[in-house]
CSV table of C-alpha atoms in Angstrom, one decimal:
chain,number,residue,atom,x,y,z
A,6,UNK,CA,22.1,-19.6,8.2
A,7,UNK,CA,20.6,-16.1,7.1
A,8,UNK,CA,21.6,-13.4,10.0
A,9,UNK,CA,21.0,-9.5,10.8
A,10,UNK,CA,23.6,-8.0,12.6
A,11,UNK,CA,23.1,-5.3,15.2
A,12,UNK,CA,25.6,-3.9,17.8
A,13,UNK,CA,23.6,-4.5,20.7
A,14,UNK,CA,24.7,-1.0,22.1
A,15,UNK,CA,23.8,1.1,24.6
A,16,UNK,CA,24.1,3.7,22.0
A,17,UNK,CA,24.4,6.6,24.2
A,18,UNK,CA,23.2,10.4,22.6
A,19,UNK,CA,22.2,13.5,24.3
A,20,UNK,CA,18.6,14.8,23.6
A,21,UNK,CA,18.3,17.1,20.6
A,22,UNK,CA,21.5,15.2,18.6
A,23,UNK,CA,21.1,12.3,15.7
A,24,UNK,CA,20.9,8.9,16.7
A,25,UNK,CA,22.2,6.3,13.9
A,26,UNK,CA,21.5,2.7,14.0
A,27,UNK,CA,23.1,0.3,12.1
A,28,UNK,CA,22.2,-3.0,10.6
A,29,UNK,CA,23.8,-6.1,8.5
A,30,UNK,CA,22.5,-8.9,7.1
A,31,UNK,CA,23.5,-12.0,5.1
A,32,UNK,CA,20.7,-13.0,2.5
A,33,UNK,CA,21.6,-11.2,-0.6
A,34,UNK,CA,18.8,-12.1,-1.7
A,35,UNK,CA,16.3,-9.8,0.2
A,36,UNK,CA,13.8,-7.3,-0.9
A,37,UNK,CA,12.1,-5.6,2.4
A,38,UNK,CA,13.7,-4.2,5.4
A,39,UNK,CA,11.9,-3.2,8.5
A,40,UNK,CA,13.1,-1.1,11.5
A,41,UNK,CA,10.7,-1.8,14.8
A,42,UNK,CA,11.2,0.2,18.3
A,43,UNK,CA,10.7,-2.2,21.4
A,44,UNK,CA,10.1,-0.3,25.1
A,45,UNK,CA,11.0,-2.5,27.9
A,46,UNK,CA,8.2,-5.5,28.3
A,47,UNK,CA,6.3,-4.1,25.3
A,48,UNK,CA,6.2,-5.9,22.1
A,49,UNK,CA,7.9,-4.6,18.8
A,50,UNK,CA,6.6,-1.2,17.1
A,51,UNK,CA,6.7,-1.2,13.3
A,52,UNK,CA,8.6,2.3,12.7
A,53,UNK,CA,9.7,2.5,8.8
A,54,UNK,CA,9.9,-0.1,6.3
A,55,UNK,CA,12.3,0.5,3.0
A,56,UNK,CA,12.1,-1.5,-0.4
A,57,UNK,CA,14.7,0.5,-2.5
A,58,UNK,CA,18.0,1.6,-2.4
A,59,UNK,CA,18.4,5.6,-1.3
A,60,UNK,CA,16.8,7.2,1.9
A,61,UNK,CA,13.0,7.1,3.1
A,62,UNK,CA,12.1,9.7,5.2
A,63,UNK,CA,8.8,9.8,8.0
A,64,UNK,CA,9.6,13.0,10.4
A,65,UNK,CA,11.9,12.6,12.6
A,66,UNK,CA,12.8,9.2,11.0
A,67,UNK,CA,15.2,8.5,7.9
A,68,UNK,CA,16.1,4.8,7.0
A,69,UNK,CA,18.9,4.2,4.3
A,70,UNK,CA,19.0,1.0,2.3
A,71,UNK,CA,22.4,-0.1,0.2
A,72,UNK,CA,21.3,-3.5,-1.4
A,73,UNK,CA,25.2,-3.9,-2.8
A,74,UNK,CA,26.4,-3.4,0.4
A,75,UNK,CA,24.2,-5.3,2.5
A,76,UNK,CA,23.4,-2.5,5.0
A,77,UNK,CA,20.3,-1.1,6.8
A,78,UNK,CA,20.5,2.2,8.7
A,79,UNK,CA,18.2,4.5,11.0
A,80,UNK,CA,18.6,8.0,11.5
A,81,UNK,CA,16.9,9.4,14.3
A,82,UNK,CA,17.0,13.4,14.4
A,83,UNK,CA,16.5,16.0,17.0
A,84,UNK,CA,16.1,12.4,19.7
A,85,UNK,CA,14.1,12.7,22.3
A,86,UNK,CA,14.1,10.7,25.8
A,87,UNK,CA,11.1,8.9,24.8
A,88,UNK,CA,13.2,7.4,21.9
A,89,UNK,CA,15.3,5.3,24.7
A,90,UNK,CA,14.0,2.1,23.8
A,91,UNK,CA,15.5,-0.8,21.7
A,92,UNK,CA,15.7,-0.7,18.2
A,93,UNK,CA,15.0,-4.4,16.0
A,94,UNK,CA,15.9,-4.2,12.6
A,95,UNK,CA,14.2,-7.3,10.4
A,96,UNK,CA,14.8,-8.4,6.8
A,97,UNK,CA,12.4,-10.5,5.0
A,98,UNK,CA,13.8,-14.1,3.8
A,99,UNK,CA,13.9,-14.4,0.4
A,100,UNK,CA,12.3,-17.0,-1.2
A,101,UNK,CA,8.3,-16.2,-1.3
A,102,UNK,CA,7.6,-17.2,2.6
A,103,UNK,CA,7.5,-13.4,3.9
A,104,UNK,CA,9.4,-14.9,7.5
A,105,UNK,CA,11.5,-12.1,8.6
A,106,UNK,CA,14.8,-12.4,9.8
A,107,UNK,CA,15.2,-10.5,13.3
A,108,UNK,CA,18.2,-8.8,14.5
A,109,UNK,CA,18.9,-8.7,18.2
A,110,UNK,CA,18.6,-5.2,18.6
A,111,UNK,CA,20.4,-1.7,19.3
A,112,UNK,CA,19.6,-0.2,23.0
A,113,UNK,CA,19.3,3.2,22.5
A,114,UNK,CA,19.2,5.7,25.4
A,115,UNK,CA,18.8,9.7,24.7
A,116,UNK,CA,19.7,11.6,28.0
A,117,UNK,CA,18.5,15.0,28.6
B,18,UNK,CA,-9.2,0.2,14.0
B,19,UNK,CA,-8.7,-2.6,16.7
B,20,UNK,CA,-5.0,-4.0,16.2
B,21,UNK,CA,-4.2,-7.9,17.0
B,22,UNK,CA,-5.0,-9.1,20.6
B,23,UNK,CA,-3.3,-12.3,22.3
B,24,UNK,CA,-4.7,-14.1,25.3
B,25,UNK,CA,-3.5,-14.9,28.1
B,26,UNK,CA,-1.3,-12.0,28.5
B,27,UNK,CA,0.7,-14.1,31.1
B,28,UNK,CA,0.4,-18.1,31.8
B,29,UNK,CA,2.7,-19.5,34.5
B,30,UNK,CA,2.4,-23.4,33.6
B,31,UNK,CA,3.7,-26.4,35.2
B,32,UNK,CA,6.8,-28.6,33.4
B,33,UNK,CA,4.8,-31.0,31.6
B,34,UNK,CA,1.1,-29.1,31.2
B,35,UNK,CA,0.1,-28.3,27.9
B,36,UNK,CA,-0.7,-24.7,26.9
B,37,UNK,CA,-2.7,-23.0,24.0
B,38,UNK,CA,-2.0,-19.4,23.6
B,39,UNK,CA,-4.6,-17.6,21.4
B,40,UNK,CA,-3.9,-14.4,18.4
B,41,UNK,CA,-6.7,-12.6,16.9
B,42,UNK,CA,-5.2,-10.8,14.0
B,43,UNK,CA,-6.3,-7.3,12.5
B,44,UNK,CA,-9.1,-7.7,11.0
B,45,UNK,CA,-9.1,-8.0,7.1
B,46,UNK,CA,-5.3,-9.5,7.5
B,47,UNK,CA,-4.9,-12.8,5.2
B,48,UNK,CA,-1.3,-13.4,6.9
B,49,UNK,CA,-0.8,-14.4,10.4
B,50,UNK,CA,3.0,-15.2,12.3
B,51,UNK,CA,4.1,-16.4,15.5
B,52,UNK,CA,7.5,-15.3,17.3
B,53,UNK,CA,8.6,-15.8,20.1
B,54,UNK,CA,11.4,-13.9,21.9
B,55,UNK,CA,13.4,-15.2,25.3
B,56,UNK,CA,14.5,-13.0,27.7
B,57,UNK,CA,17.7,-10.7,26.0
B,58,UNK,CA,17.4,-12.7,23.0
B,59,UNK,CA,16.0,-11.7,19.6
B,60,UNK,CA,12.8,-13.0,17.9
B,61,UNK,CA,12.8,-16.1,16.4
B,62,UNK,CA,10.5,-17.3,13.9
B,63,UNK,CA,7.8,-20.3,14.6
B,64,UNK,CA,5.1,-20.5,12.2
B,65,UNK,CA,3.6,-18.1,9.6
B,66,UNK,CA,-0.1,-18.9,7.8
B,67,UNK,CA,-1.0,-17.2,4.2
B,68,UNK,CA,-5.1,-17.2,3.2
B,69,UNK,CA,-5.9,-20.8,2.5
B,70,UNK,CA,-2.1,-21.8,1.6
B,71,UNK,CA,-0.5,-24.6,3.8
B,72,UNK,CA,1.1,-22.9,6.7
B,73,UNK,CA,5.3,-22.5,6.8
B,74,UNK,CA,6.3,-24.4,9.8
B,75,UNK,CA,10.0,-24.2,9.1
B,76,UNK,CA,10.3,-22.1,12.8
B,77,UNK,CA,8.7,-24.7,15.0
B,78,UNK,CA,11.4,-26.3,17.4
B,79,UNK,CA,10.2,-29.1,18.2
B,80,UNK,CA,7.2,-31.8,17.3
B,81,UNK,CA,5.6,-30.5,21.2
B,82,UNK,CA,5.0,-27.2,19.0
B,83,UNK,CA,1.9,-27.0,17.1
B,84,UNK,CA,-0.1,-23.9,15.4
B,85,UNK,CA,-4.0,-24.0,13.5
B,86,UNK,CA,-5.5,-21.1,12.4
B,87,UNK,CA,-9.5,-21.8,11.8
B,88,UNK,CA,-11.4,-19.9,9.5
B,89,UNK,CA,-8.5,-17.8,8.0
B,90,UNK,CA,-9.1,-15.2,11.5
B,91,UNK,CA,-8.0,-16.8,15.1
B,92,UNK,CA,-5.0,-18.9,15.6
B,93,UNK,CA,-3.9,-20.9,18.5
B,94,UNK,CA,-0.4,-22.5,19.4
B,95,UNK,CA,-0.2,-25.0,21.3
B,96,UNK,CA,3.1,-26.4,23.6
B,97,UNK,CA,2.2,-29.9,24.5
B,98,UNK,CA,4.5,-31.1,27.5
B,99,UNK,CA,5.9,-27.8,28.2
B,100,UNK,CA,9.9,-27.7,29.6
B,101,UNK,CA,11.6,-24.9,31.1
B,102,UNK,CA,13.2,-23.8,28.4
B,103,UNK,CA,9.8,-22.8,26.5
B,104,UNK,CA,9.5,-19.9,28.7
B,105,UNK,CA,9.4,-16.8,26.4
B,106,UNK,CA,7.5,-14.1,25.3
B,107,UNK,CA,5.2,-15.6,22.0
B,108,UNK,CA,4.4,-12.7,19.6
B,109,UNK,CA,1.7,-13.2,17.0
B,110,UNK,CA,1.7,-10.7,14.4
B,111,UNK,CA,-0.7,-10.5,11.5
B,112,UNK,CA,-0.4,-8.6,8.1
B,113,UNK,CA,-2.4,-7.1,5.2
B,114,UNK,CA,-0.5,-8.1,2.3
B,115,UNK,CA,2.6,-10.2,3.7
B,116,UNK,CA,5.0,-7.3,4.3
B,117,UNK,CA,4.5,-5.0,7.0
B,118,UNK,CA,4.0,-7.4,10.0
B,119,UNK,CA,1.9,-5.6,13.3
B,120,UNK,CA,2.3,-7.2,16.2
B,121,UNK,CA,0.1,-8.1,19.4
B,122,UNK,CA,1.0,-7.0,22.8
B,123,UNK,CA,2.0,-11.3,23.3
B,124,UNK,CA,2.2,-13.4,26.0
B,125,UNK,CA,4.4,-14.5,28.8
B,126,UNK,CA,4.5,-17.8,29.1
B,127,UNK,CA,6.6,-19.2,32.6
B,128,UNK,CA,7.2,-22.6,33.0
B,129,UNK,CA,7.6,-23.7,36.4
């Protein structure tokens, strides 16, 4: 059973510091990760993607990829309250079918 | 540019009624995915359809579960004798090239 791990949170930060989400999985296989943001009763936001090892940064957003180390991260700096919102990290499946493999998501809530 | 729409946004269905929940995916997007995602639980795969390729129904729990996508643009999935335990949100999300996955705004299905 393929699986992306999460610690389901809340990950507590005050506005203006760096929030850091993490993210596991098992396929050693996989190519693609994907970080989505998900406000209460709203469907999933696609936020960053990352293919290669290293860091990708998109403004305020950096995601890290280690392929050797299975591991998925999000950097979030200078957070803002409108960040508060759940966090979903995916991995695509190996094996051609492009299904992605959902975590069950970080909580994050920035107070002011 | 228009992103994907579902319809009904929210069905509340008798135990044993059938539903059909419709996606129209972004237009110009060959690949088209159903999720769906209980309440505090992650998403979970269903179905995913590629062009004219013979659709991955690895996801669907159970033979009351069915998906067709006509013309390579709408989809519909359909719960035949609904139970309880199909209450969820179902995603659909549709993608350009099999990677980054949008999704639609989904719908709630309650069964009574």
């Amino acid at each position: 059973q393929k699986e992306v791990e999460q610690n389901s949170g809340p990950l507590s930060v005050p506005e203006g510091a760096i929030a850091s989400l993490n993210c596991t999985y098992s396929d050693r296989g996989s190519q693609s990760f994907f970080w989505y943001r998900q406000y209460s009763g709203k469907s999933p936001e696609l936020i960053m993607f990352i293919y290669s090892n290293g860091d990708k940064e998109d403004g305020r957003f950096t995601a890290q990829l280690n392929k050797a180390s299975q591991y998925v991260s999000l950097l979030i700096r200078d957070s803002q309250p409108s960040d508060s919102a759940t966090y979903l990290c995916a991995v695509m499946e190996s094996g051609g079918y492009n299904k992605l493999i959902f975590g069950a998501g970080t909580r994050l809530a920035v107070h002011p | 540019g228009a992103g994907v729409s579902q319809s009904p946004s929210n069905k509340v269905t008798e135990k044993g009624k059938d539903v059909e929940l419709r996606c129209d995916p972004i237009s110009g997007h060959t690949a088209l995915y159903w999720y769906r995602q209980s309440l505090g639980q992650g998403l979970e795969f269903l179905i995913y359809f590629q062009g004219n390729s013979a659709p991955d129904k690895s996801g669907l729990p159970s033979d009351r579960f069915s998906a067709e996508r006509t013309g390579g643009s709408v989809s519909t999935l359909t719960i035949q004798r609904t139970q309880q335990e199909d209450s969820a949100v179902y995603l659909c999300a549709s993608s350009l090239d099999g990677h980054e996955q949008y999704f639609g705004p989904g719908t709630r299905l309650t069964v009574t």
